[in-house]
XYZ file of N, CA and C in Angstrom:
399
model
N 0.598 -1.198 0.148
C -0.056 0.058 0.069
C 1.235 1.360 -0.367
N 1.927 1.188 0.535
C 2.683 2.611 0.999
C 3.413 2.918 -0.424
N 3.765 1.609 -1.366
C 4.381 1.217 -2.493
C 4.170 2.590 -3.732
N 3.016 1.876 -3.743
C 1.991 2.310 -4.324
C 1.361 3.799 -4.163
N 1.258 4.071 -3.075
C 0.916 5.231 -2.920
C 1.991 6.015 -2.828
N 2.884 5.809 -2.902
C 4.569 6.108 -3.560
C 4.743 6.634 -5.003
N 4.706 5.497 -5.848
C 4.349 5.860 -7.171
C 3.394 7.321 -7.728
N 1.409 7.020 -6.780
C 0.893 7.877 -7.100
C 0.972 9.408 -6.573
N 2.133 9.658 -5.967
C 2.901 10.929 -5.606
C 4.201 10.883 -6.304
N 4.718 10.710 -6.317
C 6.197 10.816 -7.652
C 5.064 11.098 -8.945
N 4.739 10.442 -8.904
C 3.642 10.385 -10.951
C 2.997 11.980 -10.807
N 2.373 12.044 -10.012
C 1.939 13.929 -9.415
C 2.399 15.286 -9.507
N 4.492 14.588 -8.457
C 4.745 15.637 -8.463
C 6.028 16.346 -10.141
N 5.762 14.769 -10.481
C 6.568 15.038 -11.342
C 5.535 16.252 -13.177
N 4.076 15.144 -12.707
C 2.960 15.626 -13.530
C 2.758 17.642 -13.545
N 2.724 17.939 -11.516
C 2.850 20.091 -11.910
C 4.202 20.188 -12.091
N 4.537 19.109 -12.341
C 6.792 19.929 -11.975
C 7.566 20.883 -13.599
N 6.573 19.935 -14.329
C 7.051 20.308 -15.554
C 6.995 21.531 -15.947
N 5.248 21.792 -16.194
C 5.581 22.803 -16.997
C 3.682 23.782 -16.045
N 4.462 24.571 -15.031
C 3.803 25.441 -14.670
C 2.513 26.765 -15.075
N 0.935 26.218 -14.953
C 0.834 26.956 -15.731
C 0.016 27.760 -15.181
N -0.762 29.420 -15.743
C -0.764 29.863 -14.894
C -2.340 30.371 -14.798
N -2.989 30.438 -13.350
C -5.158 29.612 -14.526
C -5.354 31.628 -14.935
N -5.228 32.342 -14.749
C -5.219 33.518 -15.428
C -5.208 33.624 -16.677
N -4.410 32.882 -17.481
C -3.810 33.104 -18.918
C -4.663 33.028 -20.504
N -6.043 32.154 -19.594
C -6.660 32.725 -20.851
C -7.607 33.826 -19.990
N -8.057 34.257 -19.246
C -9.549 35.072 -18.548
C -9.263 36.781 -19.617
N -10.384 36.676 -19.279
C -9.810 37.928 -19.864
C -10.008 39.282 -18.410
N -9.107 40.334 -19.496
C -8.927 41.203 -18.199
C -9.268 42.965 -19.059
N -10.849 42.436 -18.894
C -11.838 43.828 -18.840
C -11.396 45.474 -18.372
N -11.159 46.329 -18.823
C -10.775 47.707 -18.346
C -10.831 48.523 -19.273
N -10.015 49.872 -19.341
C -10.264 51.441 -19.332
C -8.854 50.564 -19.948
N -8.554 51.863 -21.707
C -8.005 51.914 -22.334
C -7.545 53.235 -22.911
N -6.393 54.286 -22.313
C -6.243 55.514 -22.705
C -6.065 55.868 -24.274
N -6.154 56.570 -24.534
C -6.087 57.593 -26.452
C -5.847 58.800 -25.610
N -3.520 58.326 -25.943
C -3.489 59.821 -26.015
C -2.677 60.767 -27.121
N -2.566 61.903 -26.698
C -1.956 62.312 -28.264
C -0.896 63.550 -27.761
N -0.646 63.487 -28.641
C 0.712 64.179 -28.801
C 0.722 64.909 -30.815
N 0.639 66.845 -29.592
C 0.180 68.050 -31.194
C 1.748 68.228 -31.521
N 2.576 68.262 -30.394
C 3.672 69.127 -31.141
C 3.095 70.327 -30.791
N 1.572 70.844 -30.468
C 2.118 72.349 -30.706
C 0.603 72.446 -29.365
N 0.775 74.095 -28.793
C 0.463 74.344 -28.126
C -0.501 74.576 -28.461
N -1.237 74.899 -27.369
C -2.486 76.055 -27.426
C -3.887 75.166 -28.209
N -3.731 73.864 -28.498
C -4.955 72.932 -28.539
C -6.005 73.235 -27.422
N -7.670 73.425 -28.695
C -8.862 73.660 -27.437
C -9.446 73.061 -27.685
N -9.913 72.138 -28.911
C -10.699 70.716 -29.181
C -9.996 70.182 -29.988
N -10.580 68.593 -29.715
C -10.514 67.728 -31.163
C -11.460 67.181 -31.037
N -12.027 66.314 -32.091
C -12.658 66.238 -33.218
C -12.040 64.301 -33.260
N -12.750 63.420 -32.475
C -12.517 61.298 -32.776
C -13.060 61.040 -33.456
N -13.074 59.747 -34.324
C -13.927 59.500 -34.268
C -12.328 57.252 -33.885
N -13.350 56.497 -32.234
C -13.425 55.813 -32.416
C -13.603 54.084 -32.664
N -13.387 53.298 -33.568
C -14.262 52.442 -34.222
C -13.950 51.207 -33.203
N -14.152 49.801 -33.368
C -14.681 49.057 -32.165
C -15.455 48.528 -31.830
N -15.696 46.983 -31.539
C -17.249 46.638 -30.725
C -16.662 46.543 -29.216
N -17.366 46.451 -29.379
C -17.847 46.535 -27.698
C -17.415 47.205 -27.153
N -17.305 48.633 -26.900
C -16.659 49.728 -26.068
C -17.603 50.442 -25.456
N -18.196 50.446 -24.206
C -18.332 51.117 -23.488
C -17.817 52.677 -22.919
N -18.331 53.190 -21.620
C -18.309 54.549 -20.657
C -16.853 54.905 -21.922
N -17.026 55.894 -22.444
C -16.146 56.524 -22.470
C -15.808 58.047 -21.512
N -15.143 58.206 -21.160
C -15.222 59.563 -20.389
C -13.585 60.309 -20.279
N -13.593 60.910 -20.055
C -12.086 62.266 -20.443
C -11.822 61.970 -18.424
N -10.620 62.962 -18.237
C -9.983 63.936 -16.623
C -9.841 64.439 -17.035
N -10.840 65.757 -16.909
C -10.791 67.377 -16.873
C -10.567 68.046 -18.424
N -11.429 67.367 -19.365
C -12.039 68.332 -19.691
C -13.579 67.962 -20.385
N -13.844 68.591 -20.593
C -15.127 68.646 -21.728
C -15.370 67.959 -22.789
N -16.831 67.049 -22.736
C -17.103 66.216 -23.558
C -17.884 65.969 -24.462
N -17.982 66.106 -24.915
C -19.278 65.877 -25.959
C -19.594 64.309 -26.881
N -20.307 63.501 -26.821
C -20.373 62.516 -27.967
C -21.173 60.719 -27.886
N -21.325 60.553 -28.586
C -21.962 58.982 -28.862
C -21.656 58.646 -29.961
N -22.462 56.823 -29.982
C -22.304 56.464 -30.867
C -22.374 56.548 -32.013
N -22.470 56.898 -33.031
C -22.898 56.778 -34.344
C -23.159 55.981 -35.348
N -23.124 54.901 -35.571
C -23.049 53.674 -35.704
C -22.652 52.212 -35.047
N -22.762 51.452 -35.622
C -21.933 50.160 -34.354
C -21.072 50.042 -34.703
N -20.375 49.509 -33.800
C -18.837 50.192 -33.519
C -18.603 51.469 -33.667
N -18.721 52.229 -33.805
C -18.340 53.954 -34.150
C -18.814 54.767 -33.160
N -17.813 55.431 -32.190
C -18.509 56.255 -31.582
C -17.374 58.237 -31.987
N -17.789 58.728 -31.594
C -17.838 59.923 -31.667
C -17.753 60.505 -30.611
N -16.423 60.849 -30.473
C -15.821 62.390 -29.335
C -15.737 63.806 -29.655
N -16.104 64.689 -28.995
C -15.191 65.953 -29.284
C -14.569 66.634 -27.768
N -13.003 66.185 -27.330
C -12.735 67.219 -26.734
C -12.962 67.870 -25.870
N -13.386 68.874 -25.591
C -12.240 69.948 -25.569
C -11.655 70.545 -24.203
N -11.178 72.255 -23.760
C -10.161 72.532 -22.874
C -9.330 72.704 -22.798
N -7.819 72.709 -21.588
C -6.891 72.648 -22.470
C -6.221 71.950 -22.559
N -5.724 71.551 -24.212
C -5.490 69.655 -23.915
C -4.011 70.424 -24.302
N -3.083 69.699 -23.752
C -1.956 68.972 -23.503
C -2.002 67.400 -24.049
N -0.286 67.184 -24.690
C 0.160 65.972 -24.811
C 0.040 65.336 -23.544
N -0.543 64.283 -23.761
C -0.540 62.650 -23.111
C -1.997 62.880 -23.006
N -2.839 62.164 -22.194
C -4.444 61.444 -22.403
C -5.239 63.116 -23.404
N -6.532 61.698 -23.674
C -7.087 63.298 -23.200
C -8.564 62.562 -23.565
N -8.244 60.786 -23.752
C -9.728 60.550 -22.916
C -9.353 58.874 -22.460
N -11.211 58.288 -22.630
C -10.641 57.174 -22.753
C -11.391 56.751 -21.975
N -11.755 55.197 -22.610
C -12.609 53.786 -22.543
C -13.183 52.661 -22.447
N -14.357 51.974 -22.492
C -14.381 50.804 -21.082
C -13.537 49.771 -22.244
N -13.608 48.272 -22.636
C -13.145 47.357 -23.633
C -13.324 46.014 -22.835
N -13.725 44.562 -22.923
C -13.885 43.901 -22.646
C -13.074 42.469 -22.371
N -11.421 43.413 -22.741
C -10.047 43.083 -22.223
C -9.150 43.930 -23.481
N -8.632 44.617 -22.426
C -7.141 44.866 -22.837
C -6.919 44.497 -22.847
N -5.772 43.499 -22.971
C -4.771 41.890 -23.896
C -4.813 42.570 -25.583
N -6.049 43.087 -26.096
C -6.780 43.094 -27.412
C -6.412 43.667 -27.502
N -6.351 44.945 -28.302
C -7.078 45.587 -28.608
C -6.873 46.398 -29.968
N -6.073 44.847 -31.039
C -5.976 45.160 -32.366
C -7.626 45.658 -33.187
N -8.609 44.805 -32.374
C -9.610 45.943 -32.739
C -10.080 46.585 -32.339
N -9.406 47.974 -31.813
C -9.943 48.932 -31.935
C -8.551 50.476 -32.283
N -9.272 51.679 -33.173
C -8.881 52.315 -33.332
C -8.989 53.649 -33.824
N -8.110 54.714 -33.591
C -8.953 55.737 -32.775
C -8.719 56.774 -33.920
N -9.097 57.656 -34.931
C -8.240 58.439 -35.743
C -9.118 60.181 -35.242
N -8.207 61.630 -36.057
C -8.521 61.889 -35.061
C -8.602 62.833 -36.561
N -10.168 63.801 -36.128
C -11.265 64.974 -37.775
C -10.270 66.310 -38.332
N -10.927 66.619 -37.302
C -10.202 68.218 -36.668
C -9.536 68.295 -35.200
N -9.012 69.264 -35.077
C -8.518 70.084 -33.838
C -9.061 71.504 -34.562
N -8.689 71.968 -32.886
C -8.937 73.561 -32.924
C -7.847 74.317 -32.219
N -7.779 75.514 -32.642
C -6.670 76.094 -31.966
C -7.564 76.984 -30.216
N -6.932 76.761 -28.726
C -8.067 76.906 -28.017
C -8.002 78.588 -28.371
N -9.216 79.724 -27.707
C -9.307 81.388 -28.121
C -10.630 81.131 -29.290
N -9.486 80.721 -30.372
C -10.260 81.227 -31.467
C -11.282 79.958 -32.532
N -10.640 78.766 -31.291
C -10.869 77.664 -32.922
C -10.643 77.370 -33.467
N -9.981 78.591 -33.749
C -9.343 77.990 -35.871
C -8.555 76.547 -35.755
N -9.602 76.519 -37.348
C -8.905 74.641 -37.862
C -7.048 74.520 -37.585
N -6.871 73.225 -37.000
C -5.074 73.412 -36.903
C -4.984 71.803 -37.409
N -4.085 72.148 -38.373
C -3.692 70.809 -39.615
C -3.380 69.104 -38.779
N -3.844 68.415 -38.814
C -3.728 67.172 -37.993
C -2.697 66.588 -38.523
N -2.144 66.716 -39.698
C -0.970 66.031 -39.402
C 0.143 65.636 -39.573
N 0.397 67.006 -38.398
C 1.268 66.687 -36.780
C 0.937 66.118 -36.270
N -0.610 65.668 -35.404
C -0.610 64.686 -34.173
C -0.427 63.558 -33.853
N -0.607 62.863 -33.583
C -0.989 61.142 -33.954
C -1.262 60.931 -32.180
N -2.108 59.656 -32.260
C -2.625 58.848 -31.205
C -2.938 58.064 -31.208
N -2.524 57.354 -29.894
C -1.530 56.004 -29.721
C -3.214 54.949 -28.067
N -3.259 54.221 -27.751
C -4.033 53.770 -27.564
C -2.801 52.045 -26.518
N -4.269 52.727 -25.209
C -2.616 51.477 -24.592
C -3.897 51.406 -23.255
N -3.332 50.538 -22.853
C -4.587 49.646 -21.357
C -4.161 50.512 -20.466
N -4.821 51.236 -19.385
C -4.502 51.903 -18.246
C -4.903 51.328 -16.969
N -4.450 50.089 -17.274
C -3.655 49.616 -16.504
C -4.803 49.269 -15.368
N -4.433 48.793 -13.772
C -5.845 48.296 -13.167
C -6.834 49.299 -12.551
């Protein structure tokens, strides 16, 4: 009996020790994604963005004015206003932050602070990143 128990325990140890599995490896990672802007321009007062991707929700800004909504399935329009500087301009919730390939953000227009004169969008870049926990 003791010999059989030792064989079962040894087999279990060998099976477990070969390649440990992360219990959360297959789990989704829901949460917020940030949209960051780099313009190289001071005095940006407003941007109009189009966010594309399925299953995004809860678009919000931190410290800026925001107007927007769903324009068609999988497409959202957002106007962000205020003294915009390079860095985070808005964030939105997704069901899995590990895979952002199905999401994109486009800059439609930008305007100068104060005058709201239209700015050239060619010098702007937008990036998506997981907002962390």
